[in-house]
Coordinates of C-alpha atoms and ligand atoms in Angstrom, one line a residue:
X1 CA 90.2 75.6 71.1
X2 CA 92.7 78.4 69.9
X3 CA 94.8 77.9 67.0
X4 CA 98.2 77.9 66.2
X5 CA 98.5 80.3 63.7
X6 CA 102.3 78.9 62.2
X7 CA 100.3 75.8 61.0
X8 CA 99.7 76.1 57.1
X9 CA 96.3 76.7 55.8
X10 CA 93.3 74.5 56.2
X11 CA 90.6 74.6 53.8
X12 CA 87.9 72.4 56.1
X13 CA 88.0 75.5 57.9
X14 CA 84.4 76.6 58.6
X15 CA 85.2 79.9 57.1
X16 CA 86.3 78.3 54.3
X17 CA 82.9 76.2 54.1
X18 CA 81.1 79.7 54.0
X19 CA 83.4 80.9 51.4
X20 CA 82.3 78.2 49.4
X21 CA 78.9 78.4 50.2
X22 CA 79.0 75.1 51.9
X23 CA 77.5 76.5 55.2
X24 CA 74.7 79.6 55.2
X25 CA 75.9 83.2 56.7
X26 CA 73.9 85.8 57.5
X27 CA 76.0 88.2 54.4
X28 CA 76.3 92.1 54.4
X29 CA 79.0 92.6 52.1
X30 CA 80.7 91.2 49.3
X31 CA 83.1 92.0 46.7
X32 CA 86.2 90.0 44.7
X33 CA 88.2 90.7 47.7
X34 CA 86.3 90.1 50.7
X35 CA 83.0 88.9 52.5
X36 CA 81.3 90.2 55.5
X37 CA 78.6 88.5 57.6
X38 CA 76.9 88.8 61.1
X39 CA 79.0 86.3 64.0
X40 CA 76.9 83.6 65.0
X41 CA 77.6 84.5 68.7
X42 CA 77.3 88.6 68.8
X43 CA 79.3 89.7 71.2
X44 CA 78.0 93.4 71.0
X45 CA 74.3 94.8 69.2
X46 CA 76.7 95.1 65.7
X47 CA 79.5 92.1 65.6
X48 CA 80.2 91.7 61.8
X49 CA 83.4 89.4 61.0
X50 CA 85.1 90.7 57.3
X51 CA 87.3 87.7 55.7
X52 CA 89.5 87.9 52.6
X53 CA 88.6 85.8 49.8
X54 CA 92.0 84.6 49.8
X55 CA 93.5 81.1 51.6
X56 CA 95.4 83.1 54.8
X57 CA 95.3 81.7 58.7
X58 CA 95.9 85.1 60.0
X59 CA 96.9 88.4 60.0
X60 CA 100.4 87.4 60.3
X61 CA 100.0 85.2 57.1
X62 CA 98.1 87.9 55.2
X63 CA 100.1 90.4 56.0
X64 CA 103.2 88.8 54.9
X65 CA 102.3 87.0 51.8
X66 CA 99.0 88.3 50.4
X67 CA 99.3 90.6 47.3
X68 CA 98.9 95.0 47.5
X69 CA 95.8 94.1 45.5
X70 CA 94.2 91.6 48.2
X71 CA 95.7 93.7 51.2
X72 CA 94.1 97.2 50.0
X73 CA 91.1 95.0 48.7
X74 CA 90.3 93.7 52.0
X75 CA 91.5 97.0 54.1
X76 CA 89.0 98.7 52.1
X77 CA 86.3 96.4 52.3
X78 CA 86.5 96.6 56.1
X79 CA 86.0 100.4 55.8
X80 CA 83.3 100.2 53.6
X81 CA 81.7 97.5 55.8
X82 CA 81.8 99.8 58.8
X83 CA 80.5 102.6 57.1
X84 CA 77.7 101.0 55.5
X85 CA 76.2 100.0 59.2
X86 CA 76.2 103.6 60.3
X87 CA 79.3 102.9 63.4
X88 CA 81.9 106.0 61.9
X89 CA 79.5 108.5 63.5
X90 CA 78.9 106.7 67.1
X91 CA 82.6 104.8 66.6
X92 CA 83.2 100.7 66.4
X93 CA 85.9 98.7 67.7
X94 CA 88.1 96.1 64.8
X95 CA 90.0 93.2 66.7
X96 CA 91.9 90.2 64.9
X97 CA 93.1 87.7 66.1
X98 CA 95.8 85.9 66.1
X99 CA 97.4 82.1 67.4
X100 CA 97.4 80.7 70.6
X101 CA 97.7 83.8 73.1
X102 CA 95.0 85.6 71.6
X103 CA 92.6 82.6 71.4
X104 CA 92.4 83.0 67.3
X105 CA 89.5 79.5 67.3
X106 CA 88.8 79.7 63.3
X107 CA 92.3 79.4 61.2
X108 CA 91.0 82.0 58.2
X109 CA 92.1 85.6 58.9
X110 CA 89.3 87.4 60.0
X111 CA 88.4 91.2 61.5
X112 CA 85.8 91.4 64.1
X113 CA 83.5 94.6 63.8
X114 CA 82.2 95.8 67.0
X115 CA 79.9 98.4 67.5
X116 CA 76.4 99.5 67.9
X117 CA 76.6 100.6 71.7
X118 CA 79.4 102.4 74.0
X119 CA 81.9 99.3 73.9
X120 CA 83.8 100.9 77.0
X121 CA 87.8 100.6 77.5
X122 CA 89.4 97.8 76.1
X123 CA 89.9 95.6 78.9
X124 CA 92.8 93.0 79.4
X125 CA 92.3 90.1 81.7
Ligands
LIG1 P1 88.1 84.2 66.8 O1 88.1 83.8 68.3 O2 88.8 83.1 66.0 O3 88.7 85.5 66.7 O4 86.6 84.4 66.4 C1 85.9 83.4 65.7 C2 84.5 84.0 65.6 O5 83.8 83.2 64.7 C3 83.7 83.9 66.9 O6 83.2 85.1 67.3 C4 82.5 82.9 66.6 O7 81.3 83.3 67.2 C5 82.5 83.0 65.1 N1 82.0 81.8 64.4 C6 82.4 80.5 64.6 N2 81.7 79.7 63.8 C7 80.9 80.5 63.1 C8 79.9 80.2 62.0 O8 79.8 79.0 61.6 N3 79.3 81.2 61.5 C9 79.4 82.5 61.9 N4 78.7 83.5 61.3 N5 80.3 82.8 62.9 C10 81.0 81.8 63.4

Protein backbone atom coordinates (compact mmCIF):
# COMPACT_ATOMS: atom_id res chain seq x y z
CA UNK A 1 0.00 0.00 0.00
CA UNK A 2 1.68 3.42 -0.84
CA UNK A 3 1.92 6.03 1.56
CA UNK A 4 0.92 9.34 1.94
CA UNK A 5 3.95 11.08 2.52
CA UNK A 6 2.08 14.65 4.25
CA UNK A 7 1.13 12.23 7.18
CA UNK A 8 3.64 12.98 10.20
CA UNK A 9 6.14 10.46 11.17
CA UNK A 10 5.58 6.93 12.41
CA UNK A 11 7.96 5.25 14.41
CA UNK A 12 6.21 1.45 14.16
CA UNK A 13 7.57 1.91 10.84
CA UNK A 14 9.54 -1.22 9.88
CA UNK A 15 12.48 0.96 9.10
CA UNK A 16 12.26 2.34 12.18
CA UNK A 17 12.17 -1.34 13.90
CA UNK A 18 15.60 -1.93 12.06
CA UNK A 19 16.94 1.29 13.24
CA UNK A 20 16.39 0.10 16.54
CA UNK A 21 17.48 -3.16 16.01
CA UNK A 22 14.09 -4.56 16.65
CA UNK A 23 14.07 -6.53 13.29
CA UNK A 24 17.58 -8.15 11.64
CA UNK A 25 19.09 -6.44 8.24
CA UNK A 26 21.35 -7.70 6.23
CA UNK A 27 23.91 -4.19 7.11
CA UNK A 28 26.71 -2.77 4.86
CA UNK A 29 27.15 0.55 6.14
CA UNK A 30 26.87 2.47 9.04
CA UNK A 31 27.81 5.73 10.55
CA UNK A 32 26.05 8.53 13.06
CA UNK A 33 24.23 9.61 10.10
CA UNK A 34 23.01 6.81 8.15
CA UNK A 35 22.55 2.96 7.67
CA UNK A 36 22.63 0.89 4.65
CA UNK A 37 21.43 -2.68 4.22
CA UNK A 38 20.57 -5.22 1.30
CA UNK A 39 16.40 -4.93 0.28
CA UNK A 40 14.69 -7.96 1.21
CA UNK A 41 13.21 -8.14 -2.30
CA UNK A 42 16.29 -7.30 -4.81
CA UNK A 43 15.11 -5.83 -7.50
CA UNK A 44 18.57 -5.83 -9.42
CA UNK A 45 22.02 -8.26 -8.52
CA UNK A 46 23.06 -4.98 -6.13
CA UNK A 47 19.67 -3.26 -4.45
CA UNK A 48 21.02 -1.58 -1.20
CA UNK A 49 18.41 0.86 0.50
CA UNK A 50 20.55 3.93 2.67
CA UNK A 51 18.23 5.51 5.46
CA UNK A 52 19.01 8.54 7.66
CA UNK A 53 19.26 7.94 11.26
CA UNK A 54 16.96 10.66 11.74
CA UNK A 55 12.76 10.51 12.22
CA UNK A 56 11.85 11.77 8.33
CA UNK A 57 8.88 10.08 5.94
CA UNK A 58 10.53 11.24 2.92
CA UNK A 59 12.58 13.17 0.87
CA UNK A 60 10.26 15.96 0.92
CA UNK A 61 10.37 15.91 4.79
CA UNK A 62 14.12 15.55 4.89
CA UNK A 63 14.75 17.83 2.66
CA UNK A 64 12.89 20.48 4.28
CA UNK A 65 13.51 20.07 7.89
CA UNK A 66 16.50 17.94 8.49
CA UNK A 67 19.70 19.77 9.56
CA UNK A 68 23.08 20.70 6.88
CA UNK A 69 24.70 18.23 9.22
CA UNK A 70 22.15 15.26 8.68
CA UNK A 71 21.58 16.26 4.93
CA UNK A 72 25.47 16.17 4.01
CA UNK A 73 25.67 13.23 6.50
CA UNK A 74 23.35 11.08 4.71
CA UNK A 75 24.28 12.54 0.96
CA UNK A 76 27.65 11.34 1.76
CA UNK A 77 26.93 8.15 3.17
CA UNK A 78 25.04 7.31 0.03
CA UNK A 79 28.27 8.04 -1.91
CA UNK A 80 30.38 6.17 0.08
CA UNK A 81 27.88 3.29 0.03
CA UNK A 82 27.98 3.09 -3.69
CA UNK A 83 31.57 3.36 -3.87
CA UNK A 84 32.31 0.82 -1.41
CA UNK A 85 30.26 -2.02 -3.69
CA UNK A 86 32.40 -1.28 -6.72
CA UNK A 87 29.06 0.39 -9.07
CA UNK A 88 31.12 4.08 -9.80
CA UNK A 89 33.13 2.14 -12.45
CA UNK A 90 30.18 0.03 -14.23
CA UNK A 91 27.48 2.92 -12.94
CA UNK A 92 24.19 2.37 -10.46
CA UNK A 93 20.94 3.82 -10.56
CA UNK A 94 19.57 6.00 -6.89
CA UNK A 95 15.64 6.27 -6.82
CA UNK A 96 13.53 7.66 -3.74
CA UNK A 97 10.51 7.66 -3.35
CA UNK A 98 8.05 9.58 -2.49
CA UNK A 99 3.88 9.53 -1.42
CA UNK A 100 1.12 8.14 -3.15
CA UNK A 101 2.05 8.57 -7.07
CA UNK A 102 5.36 7.08 -6.69
CA UNK A 103 4.15 4.12 -4.51
CA UNK A 104 6.60 5.29 -1.49
CA UNK A 105 5.20 1.63 0.75
CA UNK A 106 7.67 2.19 3.99
CA UNK A 107 7.07 5.99 5.56
CA UNK A 108 11.11 6.45 6.52
CA UNK A 109 12.99 8.34 3.79
CA UNK A 110 14.98 5.91 2.04
CA UNK A 111 17.49 5.81 -1.31
CA UNK A 112 17.31 2.74 -3.39
CA UNK A 113 20.87 1.60 -4.82
CA UNK A 114 20.64 -0.19 -7.95
CA UNK A 115 23.28 -1.62 -9.77
CA UNK A 116 25.41 -4.57 -10.40
CA UNK A 117 24.15 -5.28 -14.13
CA UNK A 118 23.16 -2.87 -17.24
CA UNK A 119 19.90 -1.53 -15.61
CA UNK A 120 18.72 -0.20 -19.14
CA UNK A 121 16.64 3.17 -19.68
CA UNK A 122 14.50 4.24 -17.08
CA UNK A 123 11.22 3.14 -18.01
CA UNK A 124 7.80 4.90 -17.09
CA UNK A 125 4.71 2.87 -17.27
P1 LIG B 1 9.53 1.90 -1.46
O1 LIG B 1 8.49 1.29 -2.37
O2 LIG B 1 8.92 2.41 -0.19
O3 LIG B 1 10.39 2.90 -2.18
O4 LIG B 1 10.53 0.71 -1.11
C1 LIG B 1 10.46 -0.02 0.06
C2 LIG B 1 11.48 -1.13 -0.06
O5 LIG B 1 11.69 -1.69 1.21
C3 LIG B 1 11.07 -2.27 -1.00
O6 LIG B 1 12.03 -2.42 -2.02
C4 LIG B 1 11.00 -3.49 -0.07
O7 LIG B 1 11.44 -4.68 -0.69
C5 LIG B 1 11.89 -3.07 1.08
N1 LIG B 1 11.53 -3.66 2.36
C6 LIG B 1 10.30 -3.72 2.92
N2 LIG B 1 10.35 -4.31 4.13
C7 LIG B 1 11.66 -4.63 4.33
C8 LIG B 1 12.34 -5.27 5.41
O8 LIG B 1 11.76 -5.65 6.43
N3 LIG B 1 13.67 -5.42 5.28
C9 LIG B 1 14.36 -5.00 4.17
N4 LIG B 1 15.67 -5.21 4.13
N5 LIG B 1 13.74 -4.40 3.12
C10 LIG B 1 12.41 -4.22 3.22
Amino acid sequence: MPIDATLPYDDQNIFAKILRGEIPCKKVFEDDWALAFHDINPQAPTHVLVIPKGAYVSWDDFSATASDAEIAGFVRAVGQVSRALGLVEPGYRLLANIGMDSHQEVPHLHVHIFGGKPLGPMLMR
